[in-house]
Amino acid sequence: MRYNLPAANHESDTMPRGFFFDNARCTGCRTCVLACKDYRDHGADSAFRMVIDYEGGSWSQPDETGAVASSGVFAYHISLACNHCNSPVCTQVCPTGAMHKDELDLVWPDADKCIGCGYCTMACPYHAPRIDAHLKCSAKCDGCRDRVARDLRPVCVEACPLRALEFGASFELQKRHPDAVRSIMPLPNESATNPNLYILPSPAALRAAQGGGSIANREELNL
């Protein structure tokens, strides 16, 4: 989708922008996903944001007392869209220049240039770009660039009932959340693309860093 945006007219228009995510607040309700789908008028088979359910640990059947034994059990959710990376691999592999960073430093595909080759979908470690089955071209989160150009927040941020999401200039997010990290399991290491993503990890995510977890909703995410 393309928008006619007002011309950039102040310094803050050209700076890395991204998302902050409070992993401890998120309940996995998918309100962010549904708000985005409604705003974009997406069907059931298309979404620009996804929620990963990550679980780990072990448990045993109840004994005669009815007690359940568990060992290091944890579960948490990650709300994830495009991270508008500083080194976006999707733009590096695009053969036509369709996938690009615009004047707001947001990454999105120009439908007029996209040939639907799918290289961006294969390259992105966050699975942000997808090939639209109807338009036959790449489609992904563009940070709600039409709203950002009007100093509004992305709809996913506005919709979150637990206020687990924030959006803004990267340096401001880092300043407000000095304890944030750039990756938790099962996301790739930040060195892959230098994402503009800042996460306040939950105790469960810190436990998951020791290993043993897995994505519980792969079928939902089509991964």
mmCIF file with all atom_site columns, C-alpha atoms in Angstrom:
data_model
loop_
_atom_site.group_PDB
_atom_site.id
_atom_site.type_symbol
_atom_site.label_atom_id
_atom_site.label_alt_id
_atom_site.label_comp_id
_atom_site.label_asym_id
_atom_site.label_entity_id
_atom_site.label_seq_id
_atom_site.pdbx_PDB_ins_code
_atom_site.Cartn_x
_atom_site.Cartn_y
_atom_site.Cartn_z
_atom_site.occupancy
_atom_site.B_iso_or_equiv
_atom_site.pdbx_formal_charge
_atom_site.auth_seq_id
_atom_site.auth_comp_id
_atom_site.auth_asym_id
_atom_site.auth_atom_id
_atom_site.pdbx_PDB_model_num
ATOM 1   C CA . MET A 1 1   ? 0.000  0.000   0.000  1.00 0.00 ? 1   MET A CA 1
ATOM 2   C CA . ARG A 1 2   ? 1.323  3.452   -0.886 1.00 0.00 ? 2   ARG A CA 1
ATOM 3   C CA . TYR A 1 3   ? 0.603  6.844   0.678  1.00 0.00 ? 3   TYR A CA 1
ATOM 4   C CA . ASN A 1 4   ? 1.156  10.444  -0.320 1.00 0.00 ? 4   ASN A CA 1
ATOM 5   C CA . LEU A 1 5   ? 3.045  11.826  2.637  1.00 0.00 ? 5   LEU A CA 1
ATOM 6   C CA . PRO A 1 6   ? 3.848  15.411  3.521  1.00 0.00 ? 6   PRO A CA 1
ATOM 7   C CA . ALA A 1 7   ? 7.432  16.401  2.857  1.00 0.00 ? 7   ALA A CA 1
ATOM 8   C CA . ALA A 1 8   ? 9.861  16.010  5.732  1.00 0.00 ? 8   ALA A CA 1
ATOM 9   C CA . ASN A 1 9   ? 10.377 19.410  7.290  1.00 0.00 ? 9   ASN A CA 1
ATOM 10  C CA . HIS A 1 10  ? 12.225 18.887  10.549 1.00 0.00 ? 10  HIS A CA 1
ATOM 11  C CA . GLU A 1 11  ? 15.317 17.022  11.728 1.00 0.00 ? 11  GLU A CA 1
ATOM 12  C CA . SER A 1 12  ? 13.460 14.267  13.592 1.00 0.00 ? 12  SER A CA 1
ATOM 13  C CA . ASP A 1 13  ? 11.956 13.028  10.299 1.00 0.00 ? 13  ASP A CA 1
ATOM 14  C CA . THR A 1 14  ? 15.242 11.309  9.363  1.00 0.00 ? 14  THR A CA 1
ATOM 15  C CA . MET A 1 15  ? 16.269 9.033   12.213 1.00 0.00 ? 15  MET A CA 1
ATOM 16  C CA . PRO A 1 16  ? 15.979 5.358   13.058 1.00 0.00 ? 16  PRO A CA 1
ATOM 17  C CA . ARG A 1 17  ? 12.559 4.513   14.444 1.00 0.00 ? 17  ARG A CA 1
ATOM 18  C CA . GLY A 1 18  ? 11.375 1.308   16.016 1.00 0.00 ? 18  GLY A CA 1
ATOM 19  C CA . PHE A 1 19  ? 9.399  -0.519  18.662 1.00 0.00 ? 19  PHE A CA 1
ATOM 20  C CA . PHE A 1 20  ? 9.790  -1.113  22.378 1.00 0.00 ? 20  PHE A CA 1
ATOM 21  C CA . PHE A 1 21  ? 8.128  -4.256  23.735 1.00 0.00 ? 21  PHE A CA 1
ATOM 22  C CA . ASP A 1 22  ? 7.525  -5.026  27.423 1.00 0.00 ? 22  ASP A CA 1
ATOM 23  C CA . ASN A 1 23  ? 7.682  -8.804  27.473 1.00 0.00 ? 23  ASN A CA 1
ATOM 24  C CA . ALA A 1 24  ? 6.432  -8.986  31.075 1.00 0.00 ? 24  ALA A CA 1
ATOM 25  C CA . ARG A 1 25  ? 3.237  -7.050  30.267 1.00 0.00 ? 25  ARG A CA 1
ATOM 26  C CA . CYS A 1 26  ? 2.176  -8.971  27.159 1.00 0.00 ? 26  CYS A CA 1
ATOM 27  C CA . THR A 1 27  ? -0.590 -11.554 27.712 1.00 0.00 ? 27  THR A CA 1
ATOM 28  C CA . GLY A 1 28  ? -0.689 -12.785 24.110 1.00 0.00 ? 28  GLY A CA 1
ATOM 29  C CA . CYS A 1 29  ? -4.191 -11.403 23.553 1.00 0.00 ? 29  CYS A CA 1
ATOM 30  C CA . ARG A 1 30  ? -3.512 -10.618 19.849 1.00 0.00 ? 30  ARG A CA 1
ATOM 31  C CA . THR A 1 31  ? -5.286 -7.214  20.065 1.00 0.00 ? 31  THR A CA 1
ATOM 32  C CA . CYS A 1 32  ? -2.269 -5.664  18.307 1.00 0.00 ? 32  CYS A CA 1
ATOM 33  C CA . VAL A 1 33  ? -2.595 -8.197  15.483 1.00 0.00 ? 33  VAL A CA 1
ATOM 34  C CA . LEU A 1 34  ? -6.336 -7.633  15.072 1.00 0.00 ? 34  LEU A CA 1
ATOM 35  C CA . ALA A 1 35  ? -5.997 -3.832  15.183 1.00 0.00 ? 35  ALA A CA 1
ATOM 36  C CA . CYS A 1 36  ? -3.428 -3.958  12.386 1.00 0.00 ? 36  CYS A CA 1
ATOM 37  C CA . LYS A 1 37  ? -5.569 -6.358  10.321 1.00 0.00 ? 37  LYS A CA 1
ATOM 38  C CA . ASP A 1 38  ? -8.588 -4.074  10.727 1.00 0.00 ? 38  ASP A CA 1
ATOM 39  C CA . TYR A 1 39  ? -6.615 -0.939  9.830  1.00 0.00 ? 39  TYR A CA 1
ATOM 40  C CA . ARG A 1 40  ? -5.135 -2.604  6.730  1.00 0.00 ? 40  ARG A CA 1
ATOM 41  C CA . ASP A 1 41  ? -8.400 -4.382  5.839  1.00 0.00 ? 41  ASP A CA 1
ATOM 42  C CA . HIS A 1 42  ? -6.612 -7.722  5.788  1.00 0.00 ? 42  HIS A CA 1
ATOM 43  C CA . GLY A 1 43  ? -8.304 -11.062 5.382  1.00 0.00 ? 43  GLY A CA 1
ATOM 44  C CA . ALA A 1 44  ? -7.882 -14.064 7.649  1.00 0.00 ? 44  ALA A CA 1
ATOM 45  C CA . ASP A 1 45  ? -4.756 -15.230 5.821  1.00 0.00 ? 45  ASP A CA 1
ATOM 46  C CA . SER A 1 46  ? -2.766 -11.990 6.042  1.00 0.00 ? 46  SER A CA 1
ATOM 47  C CA . ALA A 1 47  ? -1.188 -10.109 8.956  1.00 0.00 ? 47  ALA A CA 1
ATOM 48  C CA . PHE A 1 48  ? 1.684  -7.650  9.368  1.00 0.00 ? 48  PHE A CA 1
ATOM 49  C CA . ARG A 1 49  ? 2.120  -8.372  13.100 1.00 0.00 ? 49  ARG A CA 1
ATOM 50  C CA . MET A 1 50  ? 2.299  -11.746 14.820 1.00 0.00 ? 50  MET A CA 1
ATOM 51  C CA . VAL A 1 51  ? 2.450  -13.060 18.377 1.00 0.00 ? 51  VAL A CA 1
ATOM 52  C CA . ILE A 1 52  ? 4.914  -15.832 19.148 1.00 0.00 ? 52  ILE A CA 1
ATOM 53  C CA . ASP A 1 53  ? 4.062  -18.185 22.025 1.00 0.00 ? 53  ASP A CA 1
ATOM 54  C CA . TYR A 1 54  ? 7.306  -19.517 23.508 1.00 0.00 ? 54  TYR A CA 1
ATOM 55  C CA . GLU A 1 55  ? 7.276  -22.301 26.094 1.00 0.00 ? 55  GLU A CA 1
ATOM 56  C CA . GLY A 1 56  ? 9.699  -24.588 27.881 1.00 0.00 ? 56  GLY A CA 1
ATOM 57  C CA . GLY A 1 57  ? 10.378 -26.755 30.895 1.00 0.00 ? 57  GLY A CA 1
ATOM 58  C CA . SER A 1 58  ? 8.896  -30.110 31.821 1.00 0.00 ? 58  SER A CA 1
ATOM 59  C CA . TRP A 1 59  ? 6.184  -31.605 34.021 1.00 0.00 ? 59  TRP A CA 1
ATOM 60  C CA . SER A 1 60  ? 5.033  -35.040 35.125 1.00 0.00 ? 60  SER A CA 1
ATOM 61  C CA . GLN A 1 61  ? 1.610  -36.677 35.525 1.00 0.00 ? 61  GLN A CA 1
ATOM 62  C CA . PRO A 1 62  ? -0.159 -36.181 38.875 1.00 0.00 ? 62  PRO A CA 1
ATOM 63  C CA . ASP A 1 63  ? 0.629  -38.762 41.526 1.00 0.00 ? 63  ASP A CA 1
ATOM 64  C CA . GLU A 1 64  ? -1.928 -40.303 43.859 1.00 0.00 ? 64  GLU A CA 1
ATOM 65  C CA . THR A 1 65  ? -2.177 -37.012 45.747 1.00 0.00 ? 65  THR A CA 1
ATOM 66  C CA . GLY A 1 66  ? -3.061 -35.104 42.585 1.00 0.00 ? 66  GLY A CA 1
ATOM 67  C CA . ALA A 1 67  ? 0.123  -33.040 42.701 1.00 0.00 ? 67  ALA A CA 1
ATOM 68  C CA . VAL A 1 68  ? 1.900  -32.124 39.451 1.00 0.00 ? 68  VAL A CA 1
ATOM 69  C CA . ALA A 1 69  ? 5.680  -32.026 39.436 1.00 0.00 ? 69  ALA A CA 1
ATOM 70  C CA . SER A 1 70  ? 7.294  -29.413 37.187 1.00 0.00 ? 70  SER A CA 1
ATOM 71  C CA . SER A 1 71  ? 10.842 -28.474 36.375 1.00 0.00 ? 71  SER A CA 1
ATOM 72  C CA . GLY A 1 72  ? 11.734 -24.995 35.100 1.00 0.00 ? 72  GLY A CA 1
ATOM 73  C CA . VAL A 1 73  ? 8.392  -24.459 33.375 1.00 0.00 ? 73  VAL A CA 1
ATOM 74  C CA . PHE A 1 74  ? 8.019  -21.096 31.624 1.00 0.00 ? 74  PHE A CA 1
ATOM 75  C CA . ALA A 1 75  ? 5.869  -19.459 28.960 1.00 0.00 ? 75  ALA A CA 1
ATOM 76  C CA . TYR A 1 76  ? 5.712  -15.991 27.438 1.00 0.00 ? 76  TYR A CA 1
ATOM 77  C CA . HIS A 1 77  ? 4.561  -14.122 24.333 1.00 0.00 ? 77  HIS A CA 1
ATOM 78  C CA . ILE A 1 78  ? 6.351  -11.877 21.841 1.00 0.00 ? 78  ILE A CA 1
ATOM 79  C CA . SER A 1 79  ? 4.474  -9.333  19.735 1.00 0.00 ? 79  SER A CA 1
ATOM 80  C CA . LEU A 1 80  ? 6.542  -8.885  16.582 1.00 0.00 ? 80  LEU A CA 1
ATOM 81  C CA . ALA A 1 81  ? 6.332  -6.994  13.297 1.00 0.00 ? 81  ALA A CA 1
ATOM 82  C CA . CYS A 1 82  ? 8.972  -5.385  11.087 1.00 0.00 ? 82  CYS A CA 1
ATOM 83  C CA . ASN A 1 83  ? 11.807 -3.950  13.166 1.00 0.00 ? 83  ASN A CA 1
ATOM 84  C CA . HIS A 1 84  ? 12.844 -1.373  10.523 1.00 0.00 ? 84  HIS A CA 1
ATOM 85  C CA . CYS A 1 85  ? 16.419 -2.543  10.928 1.00 0.00 ? 85  CYS A CA 1
ATOM 86  C CA . ASN A 1 86  ? 19.487 -0.378  10.541 1.00 0.00 ? 86  ASN A CA 1
ATOM 87  C CA . SER A 1 87  ? 20.969 -3.094  8.298  1.00 0.00 ? 87  SER A CA 1
ATOM 88  C CA . PRO A 1 88  ? 17.851 -4.582  6.698  1.00 0.00 ? 88  PRO A CA 1
ATOM 89  C CA . VAL A 1 89  ? 18.722 -7.707  4.732  1.00 0.00 ? 89  VAL A CA 1
ATOM 90  C CA . CYS A 1 90  ? 15.405 -7.465  2.885  1.00 0.00 ? 90  CYS A CA 1
ATOM 91  C CA . THR A 1 91  ? 16.578 -4.301  1.116  1.00 0.00 ? 91  THR A CA 1
ATOM 92  C CA . GLN A 1 92  ? 20.004 -5.817  0.410  1.00 0.00 ? 92  GLN A CA 1
ATOM 93  C CA . VAL A 1 93  ? 18.632 -8.808  -1.488 1.00 0.00 ? 93  VAL A CA 1
ATOM 94  C CA . CYS A 1 94  ? 15.828 -6.997  -3.350 1.00 0.00 ? 94  CYS A CA 1
ATOM 95  C CA . PRO A 1 95  ? 16.781 -7.029  -7.066 1.00 0.00 ? 95  PRO A CA 1
ATOM 96  C CA . THR A 1 96  ? 14.602 -4.074  -8.068 1.00 0.00 ? 96  THR A CA 1
ATOM 97  C CA . GLY A 1 97  ? 14.997 -1.663  -5.169 1.00 0.00 ? 97  GLY A CA 1
ATOM 98  C CA . ALA A 1 98  ? 11.328 -2.100  -4.269 1.00 0.00 ? 98  ALA A CA 1
ATOM 99  C CA . MET A 1 99  ? 12.169 -2.838  -0.653 1.00 0.00 ? 99  MET A CA 1
ATOM 100 C CA . HIS A 1 100 ? 13.704 0.337   0.690  1.00 0.00 ? 100 HIS A CA 1
ATOM 101 C CA . LYS A 1 101 ? 14.010 2.781   3.581  1.00 0.00 ? 101 LYS A CA 1
ATOM 102 C CA . ASP A 1 102 ? 12.016 5.941   3.065  1.00 0.00 ? 102 ASP A CA 1
ATOM 103 C CA . GLU A 1 103 ? 12.422 9.532   4.279  1.00 0.00 ? 103 GLU A CA 1
ATOM 104 C CA . LEU A 1 104 ? 11.035 8.512   7.688  1.00 0.00 ? 104 LEU A CA 1
ATOM 105 C CA . ASP A 1 105 ? 13.640 5.726   7.994  1.00 0.00 ? 105 ASP A CA 1
ATOM 106 C CA . LEU A 1 106 ? 10.898 3.094   7.731  1.00 0.00 ? 106 LEU A CA 1
ATOM 107 C CA . VAL A 1 107 ? 11.251 -0.012  5.560  1.00 0.00 ? 107 VAL A CA 1
ATOM 108 C CA . TRP A 1 108 ? 8.533  -0.981  3.081  1.00 0.00 ? 108 TRP A CA 1
ATOM 109 C CA . PRO A 1 109 ? 8.118  -2.355  -0.457 1.00 0.00 ? 109 PRO A CA 1
ATOM 110 C CA . ASP A 1 110 ? 7.137  -0.173  -3.411 1.00 0.00 ? 110 ASP A CA 1
ATOM 111 C CA . ALA A 1 111 ? 4.408  -2.222  -5.123 1.00 0.00 ? 111 ALA A CA 1
ATOM 112 C CA . ASP A 1 112 ? 5.155  -0.516  -8.469 1.00 0.00 ? 112 ASP A CA 1
ATOM 113 C CA . LYS A 1 113 ? 8.693  -1.954  -8.454 1.00 0.00 ? 113 LYS A CA 1
ATOM 114 C CA . CYS A 1 114 ? 8.136  -5.292  -6.704 1.00 0.00 ? 114 CYS A CA 1
ATOM 115 C CA . ILE A 1 115 ? 8.172  -8.387  -8.938 1.00 0.00 ? 115 ILE A CA 1
ATOM 116 C CA . GLY A 1 116 ? 7.141  -10.819 -6.203 1.00 0.00 ? 116 GLY A CA 1
ATOM 117 C CA . CYS A 1 117 ? 10.389 -12.812 -6.302 1.00 0.00 ? 117 CYS A CA 1
ATOM 118 C CA . GLY A 1 118 ? 10.226 -13.565 -2.572 1.00 0.00 ? 118 GLY A CA 1
ATOM 119 C CA . TYR A 1 119 ? 13.908 -12.921 -1.861 1.00 0.00 ? 119 TYR A CA 1
ATOM 120 C CA . CYS A 1 120 ? 12.975 -10.536 0.974  1.00 0.00 ? 120 CYS A CA 1
ATOM 121 C CA . THR A 1 121 ? 10.754 -13.157 2.611  1.00 0.00 ? 121 THR A CA 1
ATOM 122 C CA . MET A 1 122 ? 13.573 -15.696 2.562  1.00 0.00 ? 122 MET A CA 1
ATOM 123 C CA . ALA A 1 123 ? 16.210 -13.258 3.833  1.00 0.00 ? 123 ALA A CA 1
ATOM 124 C CA . CYS A 1 124 ? 14.395 -11.641 6.781  1.00 0.00 ? 124 CYS A CA 1
ATOM 125 C CA . PRO A 1 125 ? 15.130 -13.530 10.019 1.00 0.00 ? 125 PRO A CA 1
ATOM 126 C CA . TYR A 1 126 ? 11.973 -12.036 11.579 1.00 0.00 ? 126 TYR A CA 1
ATOM 127 C CA . HIS A 1 127 ? 9.644  -13.274 8.804  1.00 0.00 ? 127 HIS A CA 1
ATOM 128 C CA . ALA A 1 128 ? 8.296  -9.739  8.355  1.00 0.00 ? 128 ALA A CA 1
ATOM 129 C CA . PRO A 1 129 ? 7.809  -9.559  4.548  1.00 0.00 ? 129 PRO A CA 1
ATOM 130 C CA . ARG A 1 130 ? 5.272  -11.942 3.027  1.00 0.00 ? 130 ARG A CA 1
ATOM 131 C CA . ILE A 1 131 ? 4.186  -12.352 -0.579 1.00 0.00 ? 131 ILE A CA 1
ATOM 132 C CA . ASP A 1 132 ? 0.582  -11.177 -0.911 1.00 0.00 ? 132 ASP A CA 1
ATOM 133 C CA . ALA A 1 133 ? -1.288 -14.031 -2.592 1.00 0.00 ? 133 ALA A CA 1
ATOM 134 C CA . HIS A 1 134 ? -3.676 -11.652 -4.360 1.00 0.00 ? 134 HIS A CA 1
ATOM 135 C CA . LEU A 1 135 ? -1.363 -8.804  -5.346 1.00 0.00 ? 135 LEU A CA 1
ATOM 136 C CA . LYS A 1 136 ? 1.570  -11.147 -6.120 1.00 0.00 ? 136 LYS A CA 1
ATOM 137 C CA . CYS A 1 137 ? 4.039  -8.801  -4.477 1.00 0.00 ? 137 CYS A CA 1
ATOM 138 C CA . SER A 1 138 ? 5.746  -8.288  -1.142 1.00 0.00 ? 138 SER A CA 1
ATOM 139 C CA . ALA A 1 139 ? 3.773  -6.780  1.728  1.00 0.00 ? 139 ALA A CA 1
ATOM 140 C CA . LYS A 1 140 ? 4.781  -5.983  5.308  1.00 0.00 ? 140 LYS A CA 1
ATOM 141 C CA . CYS A 1 141 ? 4.523  -3.581  8.230  1.00 0.00 ? 141 CYS A CA 1
ATOM 142 C CA . ASP A 1 142 ? 5.603  -0.085  7.226  1.00 0.00 ? 142 ASP A CA 1
ATOM 143 C CA . GLY A 1 143 ? 5.416  1.293   10.758 1.00 0.00 ? 143 GLY A CA 1
ATOM 144 C CA . CYS A 1 144 ? 2.074  2.948   9.892  1.00 0.00 ? 144 CYS A CA 1
ATOM 145 C CA . ARG A 1 145 ? 4.079  5.554   7.996  1.00 0.00 ? 145 ARG A CA 1
ATOM 146 C CA . ASP A 1 146 ? 0.965  7.512   7.085  1.00 0.00 ? 146 ASP A CA 1
ATOM 147 C CA . ARG A 1 147 ? 0.226  7.948   10.808 1.00 0.00 ? 147 ARG A CA 1
ATOM 148 C CA . VAL A 1 148 ? 3.853  8.594   11.796 1.00 0.00 ? 148 VAL A CA 1
ATOM 149 C CA . ALA A 1 149 ? 4.022  11.387  9.205  1.00 0.00 ? 149 ALA A CA 1
ATOM 150 C CA . ARG A 1 150 ? 1.148  13.016  11.131 1.00 0.00 ? 150 ARG A CA 1
ATOM 151 C CA . ASP A 1 151 ? 2.856  12.494  14.518 1.00 0.00 ? 151 ASP A CA 1
ATOM 152 C CA . LEU A 1 152 ? 0.511  9.633   15.421 1.00 0.00 ? 152 LEU A CA 1
ATOM 153 C CA . ARG A 1 153 ? 1.462  6.233   16.799 1.00 0.00 ? 153 ARG A CA 1
ATOM 154 C CA . PRO A 1 154 ? 1.067  2.958   14.879 1.00 0.00 ? 154 PRO A CA 1
ATOM 155 C CA . VAL A 1 155 ? -2.332 1.338   15.410 1.00 0.00 ? 155 VAL A CA 1
ATOM 156 C CA . CYS A 1 156 ? -0.826 -1.718  17.138 1.00 0.00 ? 156 CYS A CA 1
ATOM 157 C CA . VAL A 1 157 ? 0.674  0.547   19.806 1.00 0.00 ? 157 VAL A CA 1
ATOM 158 C CA . GLU A 1 158 ? -2.582 2.450   20.237 1.00 0.00 ? 158 GLU A CA 1
ATOM 159 C CA . ALA A 1 159 ? -4.573 -0.781  20.573 1.00 0.00 ? 159 ALA A CA 1
ATOM 160 C CA . CYS A 1 160 ? -2.483 -2.682  23.125 1.00 0.00 ? 160 CYS A CA 1
ATOM 161 C CA . PRO A 1 161 ? -4.633 -2.908  26.297 1.00 0.00 ? 161 PRO A CA 1
ATOM 162 C CA . LEU A 1 162 ? -1.625 -3.617  28.537 1.00 0.00 ? 162 LEU A CA 1
ATOM 163 C CA . ARG A 1 163 ? 0.545  -0.848  27.024 1.00 0.00 ? 163 ARG A CA 1
ATOM 164 C CA . ALA A 1 164 ? 3.219  -3.407  26.202 1.00 0.00 ? 164 ALA A CA 1
ATOM 165 C CA . LEU A 1 165 ? 4.172  -1.637  22.955 1.00 0.00 ? 165 LEU A CA 1
ATOM 166 C CA . GLU A 1 166 ? 5.770  1.733   22.286 1.00 0.00 ? 166 GLU A CA 1
ATOM 167 C CA . PHE A 1 167 ? 7.023  3.319   19.070 1.00 0.00 ? 167 PHE A CA 1
ATOM 168 C CA . GLY A 1 168 ? 9.438  6.154   18.553 1.00 0.00 ? 168 GLY A CA 1
ATOM 169 C CA . ALA A 1 169 ? 12.934 7.311   17.724 1.00 0.00 ? 169 ALA A CA 1
ATOM 170 C CA . SER A 1 170 ? 15.435 4.633   18.689 1.00 0.00 ? 170 SER A CA 1
ATOM 171 C CA . PHE A 1 171 ? 17.568 6.912   20.833 1.00 0.00 ? 171 PHE A CA 1
ATOM 172 C CA . GLU A 1 172 ? 14.481 7.969   22.798 1.00 0.00 ? 172 GLU A CA 1
ATOM 173 C CA . LEU A 1 173 ? 13.416 4.352   23.366 1.00 0.00 ? 173 LEU A CA 1
ATOM 174 C CA . GLN A 1 174 ? 16.913 3.475   24.596 1.00 0.00 ? 174 GLN A CA 1
ATOM 175 C CA . LYS A 1 175 ? 16.911 6.471   26.922 1.00 0.00 ? 175 LYS A CA 1
ATOM 176 C CA . ARG A 1 176 ? 13.482 5.623   28.385 1.00 0.00 ? 176 ARG A CA 1
ATOM 177 C CA . HIS A 1 177 ? 14.280 1.917   28.755 1.00 0.00 ? 177 HIS A CA 1
ATOM 178 C CA . PRO A 1 178 ? 17.964 1.524   29.687 1.00 0.00 ? 178 PRO A CA 1
ATOM 179 C CA . ASP A 1 179 ? 17.422 -2.110  30.766 1.00 0.00 ? 179 ASP A CA 1
ATOM 180 C CA . ALA A 1 180 ? 16.009 -3.162  27.396 1.00 0.00 ? 180 ALA A CA 1
ATOM 181 C CA . VAL A 1 181 ? 17.763 -5.803  25.299 1.00 0.00 ? 181 VAL A CA 1
ATOM 182 C CA . ARG A 1 182 ? 17.691 -6.310  21.538 1.00 0.00 ? 182 ARG A CA 1
ATOM 183 C CA . SER A 1 183 ? 16.747 -9.988  21.442 1.00 0.00 ? 183 SER A CA 1
ATOM 184 C CA . ILE A 1 184 ? 15.173 -12.775 23.489 1.00 0.00 ? 184 ILE A CA 1
ATOM 185 C CA . MET A 1 185 ? 14.514 -16.395 22.562 1.00 0.00 ? 185 MET A CA 1
ATOM 186 C CA . PRO A 1 186 ? 13.638 -17.385 19.858 1.00 0.00 ? 186 PRO A CA 1
ATOM 187 C CA . LEU A 1 187 ? 14.569 -14.167 18.019 1.00 0.00 ? 187 LEU A CA 1
ATOM 188 C CA . PRO A 1 188 ? 17.880 -13.965 16.144 1.00 0.00 ? 188 PRO A CA 1
ATOM 189 C CA . ASN A 1 189 ? 20.885 -12.206 17.600 1.00 0.00 ? 189 ASN A CA 1
ATOM 190 C CA . GLU A 1 190 ? 20.842 -8.457  17.004 1.00 0.00 ? 190 GLU A CA 1
ATOM 191 C CA . SER A 1 191 ? 24.018 -8.725  14.931 1.00 0.00 ? 191 SER A CA 1
ATOM 192 C CA . ALA A 1 192 ? 21.985 -10.226 12.074 1.00 0.00 ? 192 ALA A CA 1
ATOM 193 C CA . THR A 1 193 ? 20.271 -6.956  11.062 1.00 0.00 ? 193 THR A CA 1
ATOM 194 C CA . ASN A 1 194 ? 20.801 -4.413  13.887 1.00 0.00 ? 194 ASN A CA 1
ATOM 195 C CA . PRO A 1 195 ? 17.040 -4.121  14.475 1.00 0.00 ? 195 PRO A CA 1
ATOM 196 C CA . ASN A 1 196 ? 15.327 -1.090  15.950 1.00 0.00 ? 196 ASN A CA 1
ATOM 197 C CA . LEU A 1 197 ? 13.685 -3.332  18.532 1.00 0.00 ? 197 LEU A CA 1
ATOM 198 C CA . TYR A 1 198 ? 14.030 -2.897  22.293 1.00 0.00 ? 198 TYR A CA 1
ATOM 199 C CA . ILE A 1 199 ? 12.673 -5.533  24.656 1.00 0.00 ? 199 ILE A CA 1
ATOM 200 C CA . LEU A 1 200 ? 12.262 -5.505  28.420 1.00 0.00 ? 200 LEU A CA 1
ATOM 201 C CA . PRO A 1 201 ? 12.605 -9.248  29.114 1.00 0.00 ? 201 PRO A CA 1
ATOM 202 C CA . SER A 1 202 ? 10.304 -11.057 31.539 1.00 0.00 ? 202 SER A CA 1
ATOM 203 C CA . PRO A 1 203 ? 11.687 -13.463 34.170 1.00 0.00 ? 203 PRO A CA 1
ATOM 204 C CA . ALA A 1 204 ? 10.449 -16.268 31.900 1.00 0.00 ? 204 ALA A CA 1
ATOM 205 C CA . ALA A 1 205 ? 12.524 -14.914 28.988 1.00 0.00 ? 205 ALA A CA 1
ATOM 206 C CA . LEU A 1 206 ? 15.607 -14.780 31.196 1.00 0.00 ? 206 LEU A CA 1
ATOM 207 C CA . ARG A 1 207 ? 14.988 -18.421 32.113 1.00 0.00 ? 207 ARG A CA 1
ATOM 208 C CA . ALA A 1 208 ? 14.529 -19.334 28.456 1.00 0.00 ? 208 ALA A CA 1
ATOM 209 C CA . ALA A 1 209 ? 17.968 -17.950 27.679 1.00 0.00 ? 209 ALA A CA 1
ATOM 210 C CA . GLN A 1 210 ? 19.374 -21.036 29.388 1.00 0.00 ? 210 GLN A CA 1
ATOM 211 C CA . GLY A 1 211 ? 17.831 -23.215 26.643 1.00 0.00 ? 211 GLY A CA 1
ATOM 212 C CA . GLY A 1 212 ? 15.174 -25.868 26.274 1.00 0.00 ? 212 GLY A CA 1
ATOM 213 C CA . GLY A 1 213 ? 12.260 -23.843 24.904 1.00 0.00 ? 213 GLY A CA 1
ATOM 214 C CA . SER A 1 214 ? 10.351 -23.934 21.625 1.00 0.00 ? 214 SER A CA 1
ATOM 215 C CA . ILE A 1 215 ? 7.719  -22.037 19.628 1.00 0.00 ? 215 ILE A CA 1
ATOM 216 C CA . ALA A 1 216 ? 4.331  -23.470 20.578 1.00 0.00 ? 216 ALA A CA 1
ATOM 217 C CA . ASN A 1 217 ? 2.241  -21.942 17.771 1.00 0.00 ? 217 ASN A CA 1
ATOM 218 C CA . ARG A 1 218 ? 4.245  -22.577 14.598 1.00 0.00 ? 218 ARG A CA 1
ATOM 219 C CA . GLU A 1 219 ? 1.150  -23.656 12.673 1.00 0.00 ? 219 GLU A CA 1
ATOM 220 C CA . GLU A 1 220 ? -0.635 -20.394 13.502 1.00 0.00 ? 220 GLU A CA 1
ATOM 221 C CA . LEU A 1 221 ? 2.389  -18.384 12.371 1.00 0.00 ? 221 LEU A CA 1
ATOM 222 C CA . ASN A 1 222 ? 2.942  -20.500 9.264  1.00 0.00 ? 222 ASN A CA 1
ATOM 223 C CA . LEU A 1 223 ? 6.638  -20.853 10.087 1.00 0.00 ? 223 LEU A CA 1
#
